[in-house]
CSV table of C-alpha atoms in Angstrom, one decimal:
chain,number,residue,atom,x,y,z
A,19,UNK,CA,87.3,89.0,48.7
A,20,UNK,CA,84.2,88.5,50.7
A,21,UNK,CA,83.2,85.5,52.7
A,22,UNK,CA,79.8,84.1,53.5
A,23,UNK,CA,80.0,85.8,57.0
A,24,UNK,CA,80.9,89.1,55.3
A,25,UNK,CA,77.8,88.9,53.1
A,26,UNK,CA,75.7,87.9,56.1
A,27,UNK,CA,77.0,90.7,58.2
A,28,UNK,CA,76.3,93.2,55.4
A,29,UNK,CA,72.7,92.0,55.5
A,30,UNK,CA,72.6,92.4,59.3
A,31,UNK,CA,74.1,95.8,59.0
A,32,UNK,CA,71.3,96.8,56.6
A,33,UNK,CA,68.6,96.0,59.2
A,34,UNK,CA,70.5,97.4,62.2
A,35,UNK,CA,71.1,94.0,63.8
A,36,UNK,CA,74.0,92.5,65.7
A,37,UNK,CA,76.8,91.0,63.6
A,38,UNK,CA,77.7,87.4,63.8
A,39,UNK,CA,81.1,85.6,63.8
A,40,UNK,CA,79.8,82.3,62.3
A,41,UNK,CA,76.6,80.7,61.2
A,42,UNK,CA,76.6,78.3,64.2
A,43,UNK,CA,76.3,81.1,66.7
A,44,UNK,CA,73.2,80.7,68.9
A,45,UNK,CA,72.1,84.4,68.7
A,46,UNK,CA,68.8,85.1,66.9
A,47,UNK,CA,70.6,86.8,63.9
A,48,UNK,CA,72.8,83.7,63.2
A,49,UNK,CA,69.8,81.4,63.4
A,50,UNK,CA,67.8,83.5,61.0
A,51,UNK,CA,70.7,83.7,58.5
A,52,UNK,CA,71.4,79.9,58.8
A,53,UNK,CA,67.8,79.0,58.2
A,54,UNK,CA,67.5,80.8,54.9
A,55,UNK,CA,71.0,81.2,53.5
A,56,UNK,CA,71.0,78.3,51.0
A,57,UNK,CA,67.5,78.9,49.6
A,58,UNK,CA,68.0,82.7,49.3
A,59,UNK,CA,71.4,82.1,47.6
A,60,UNK,CA,70.0,79.6,45.1
A,61,UNK,CA,66.9,81.8,44.4
A,62,UNK,CA,69.0,84.9,43.7
A,63,UNK,CA,71.5,83.0,41.5
A,64,UNK,CA,68.8,81.6,39.3
A,65,UNK,CA,66.8,84.9,39.2
A,66,UNK,CA,69.2,86.7,36.8
A,67,UNK,CA,71.9,85.7,34.3
A,68,UNK,CA,74.8,86.4,36.6
A,69,UNK,CA,78.0,85.6,34.6
A,70,UNK,CA,79.6,83.7,37.4
A,71,UNK,CA,76.7,81.2,37.6
A,72,UNK,CA,76.3,80.4,33.9
A,73,UNK,CA,77.6,77.0,32.7
A,74,UNK,CA,77.5,75.3,29.4
A,75,UNK,CA,76.9,71.6,28.9
A,76,UNK,CA,76.4,69.2,26.1
A,77,UNK,CA,74.2,66.5,27.5
A,78,UNK,CA,74.0,62.9,26.1
A,79,UNK,CA,70.6,61.3,25.9
A,80,UNK,CA,69.9,58.7,28.6
A,81,UNK,CA,69.3,55.1,27.4
A,82,UNK,CA,65.8,55.1,28.8
A,83,UNK,CA,63.2,57.3,27.1
A,84,UNK,CA,60.5,59.0,29.1
A,85,UNK,CA,57.3,57.0,29.6
A,86,UNK,CA,55.4,59.2,27.1
A,87,UNK,CA,55.3,62.6,25.5
A,88,UNK,CA,59.0,63.0,24.6
A,89,UNK,CA,61.5,61.0,22.6
A,90,UNK,CA,64.5,61.5,24.9
A,91,UNK,CA,65.6,62.5,28.4
A,92,UNK,CA,68.8,64.1,29.6
A,93,UNK,CA,70.3,64.1,33.1
A,94,UNK,CA,70.6,67.5,34.6
A,95,UNK,CA,74.1,68.6,35.5
A,96,UNK,CA,75.3,68.7,39.1
A,97,UNK,CA,74.4,72.0,40.8
A,98,UNK,CA,71.7,72.8,38.2
A,99,UNK,CA,69.4,75.6,39.4
A,100,UNK,CA,67.6,76.5,36.1
A,101,UNK,CA,67.8,76.7,32.4
A,102,UNK,CA,69.0,79.9,30.6
A,103,UNK,CA,69.3,78.5,27.0
A,104,UNK,CA,68.4,75.3,25.2
A,105,UNK,CA,69.8,74.5,21.7
A,106,UNK,CA,69.6,78.1,20.5
A,107,UNK,CA,66.5,79.2,22.4
A,108,UNK,CA,66.7,81.7,25.2
A,109,UNK,CA,64.4,80.4,28.0
A,110,UNK,CA,65.5,82.8,30.7
A,111,UNK,CA,63.2,85.7,29.7
A,112,UNK,CA,60.1,83.6,29.9
A,113,UNK,CA,60.9,81.7,33.1
A,114,UNK,CA,59.2,78.7,31.6
A,115,UNK,CA,60.3,75.6,29.8
A,116,UNK,CA,58.2,76.3,26.7
A,117,UNK,CA,59.0,77.7,23.3
A,118,UNK,CA,55.5,79.3,23.1
A,119,UNK,CA,52.2,79.0,24.9
A,120,UNK,CA,50.9,76.0,23.1
A,121,UNK,CA,53.8,73.6,22.3
A,122,UNK,CA,56.2,72.3,24.8
A,123,UNK,CA,59.7,71.8,23.3
A,124,UNK,CA,61.3,70.6,26.5
A,125,UNK,CA,60.4,70.2,30.1
A,126,UNK,CA,62.4,69.8,33.3
A,127,UNK,CA,61.0,67.0,35.4
A,128,UNK,CA,62.4,64.8,38.1
A,129,UNK,CA,66.0,65.9,37.7
A,130,UNK,CA,65.9,65.4,33.9
A,131,UNK,CA,65.2,67.5,30.8
A,132,UNK,CA,62.6,65.8,28.6
A,133,UNK,CA,62.8,66.7,24.9
A,134,UNK,CA,62.4,65.5,21.3
A,135,UNK,CA,65.7,67.1,20.3
A,136,UNK,CA,68.5,65.0,19.1
A,137,UNK,CA,71.5,64.3,21.4
A,138,UNK,CA,73.6,66.0,22.5
A,139,UNK,CA,71.4,68.6,24.0
A,140,UNK,CA,73.3,71.8,24.3
A,141,UNK,CA,72.3,74.0,27.3
A,142,UNK,CA,73.4,77.0,29.3
A,143,UNK,CA,72.2,76.7,32.8
A,144,UNK,CA,72.4,78.5,36.1
A,145,UNK,CA,74.7,76.6,38.4
A,146,UNK,CA,74.9,76.7,42.2
A,147,UNK,CA,78.0,78.6,43.2
A,148,UNK,CA,78.7,78.5,46.9
A,149,UNK,CA,81.9,80.5,46.9
A,150,UNK,CA,81.3,84.2,47.5
A,151,UNK,CA,84.7,85.0,46.1
A,152,UNK,CA,83.3,84.0,42.7
A,153,UNK,CA,80.2,86.2,43.0
A,154,UNK,CA,81.4,89.7,42.4
A,155,UNK,CA,80.5,92.9,44.2
A,156,UNK,CA,77.1,93.4,42.5
A,157,UNK,CA,75.8,89.9,43.4
A,158,UNK,CA,77.2,90.2,47.0
A,159,UNK,CA,75.1,93.4,47.4
A,160,UNK,CA,72.0,91.7,45.9
A,161,UNK,CA,72.5,88.7,48.1
A,162,UNK,CA,73.0,90.8,51.3
A,163,UNK,CA,69.8,92.8,50.4
A,164,UNK,CA,67.8,89.5,49.7
A,165,UNK,CA,69.0,88.1,53.1
A,166,UNK,CA,68.1,91.3,54.9
A,167,UNK,CA,64.6,91.2,53.4
A,168,UNK,CA,64.2,87.6,54.3
A,169,UNK,CA,65.2,88.0,57.9
A,170,UNK,CA,63.9,91.5,58.6
A,171,UNK,CA,60.5,90.5,60.0
A,172,UNK,CA,62.0,87.8,62.3
A,173,UNK,CA,64.9,89.9,63.6
A,174,UNK,CA,63.4,93.5,63.6
A,175,UNK,CA,59.7,93.2,63.0
A,176,UNK,CA,60.0,96.5,61.1
A,177,UNK,CA,57.7,96.4,58.0
A,178,UNK,CA,58.9,99.9,56.7
A,179,UNK,CA,62.5,98.8,56.8
A,180,UNK,CA,61.6,95.7,54.8
A,181,UNK,CA,59.8,97.8,52.2
A,182,UNK,CA,62.9,100.1,51.9
A,183,UNK,CA,65.1,97.1,51.5
A,184,UNK,CA,62.9,95.8,48.7
A,185,UNK,CA,63.3,99.1,46.9
A,186,UNK,CA,67.0,99.0,47.4
A,187,UNK,CA,67.2,95.5,45.9
A,188,UNK,CA,65.2,96.5,42.8
A,189,UNK,CA,67.7,99.4,42.3
A,190,UNK,CA,70.7,97.1,42.9
A,191,UNK,CA,69.5,94.7,40.2
């Protein structure tokens, strides 16, 4: 099973850069990977409904209601990266927290979901998963490509290579 270093080295291999032995190395490649690893990982996990990242929760309403606009608020679960489904409504395809363009059924604000829905609020959400052994081969490839794209300018300065990687990532997804 892959490790974080395996995924990082796969990204470096894709741009023709030197491999690293750990994220704390002082070489340019390790510094670039270290700088963007967490943000790229979280962005890629929440960009698609990867099975390993989906979690279900039944959230109790908090005692204090929002100041205005909604009847209830619900605390987001630990590791929350985004909503996929709320009480029967698929929200992943719209990448918004609205049922339609005019009426807001819920909203994510300040670490809470605001809604008029009765408790418990049933959700499926994208959860942060930091263990590459849980990711699966397809996500490891997408993650390596996303890292390679992110660091390509800094490490190689090769715009054509970056464009090729972007195409490879579209195909991998």
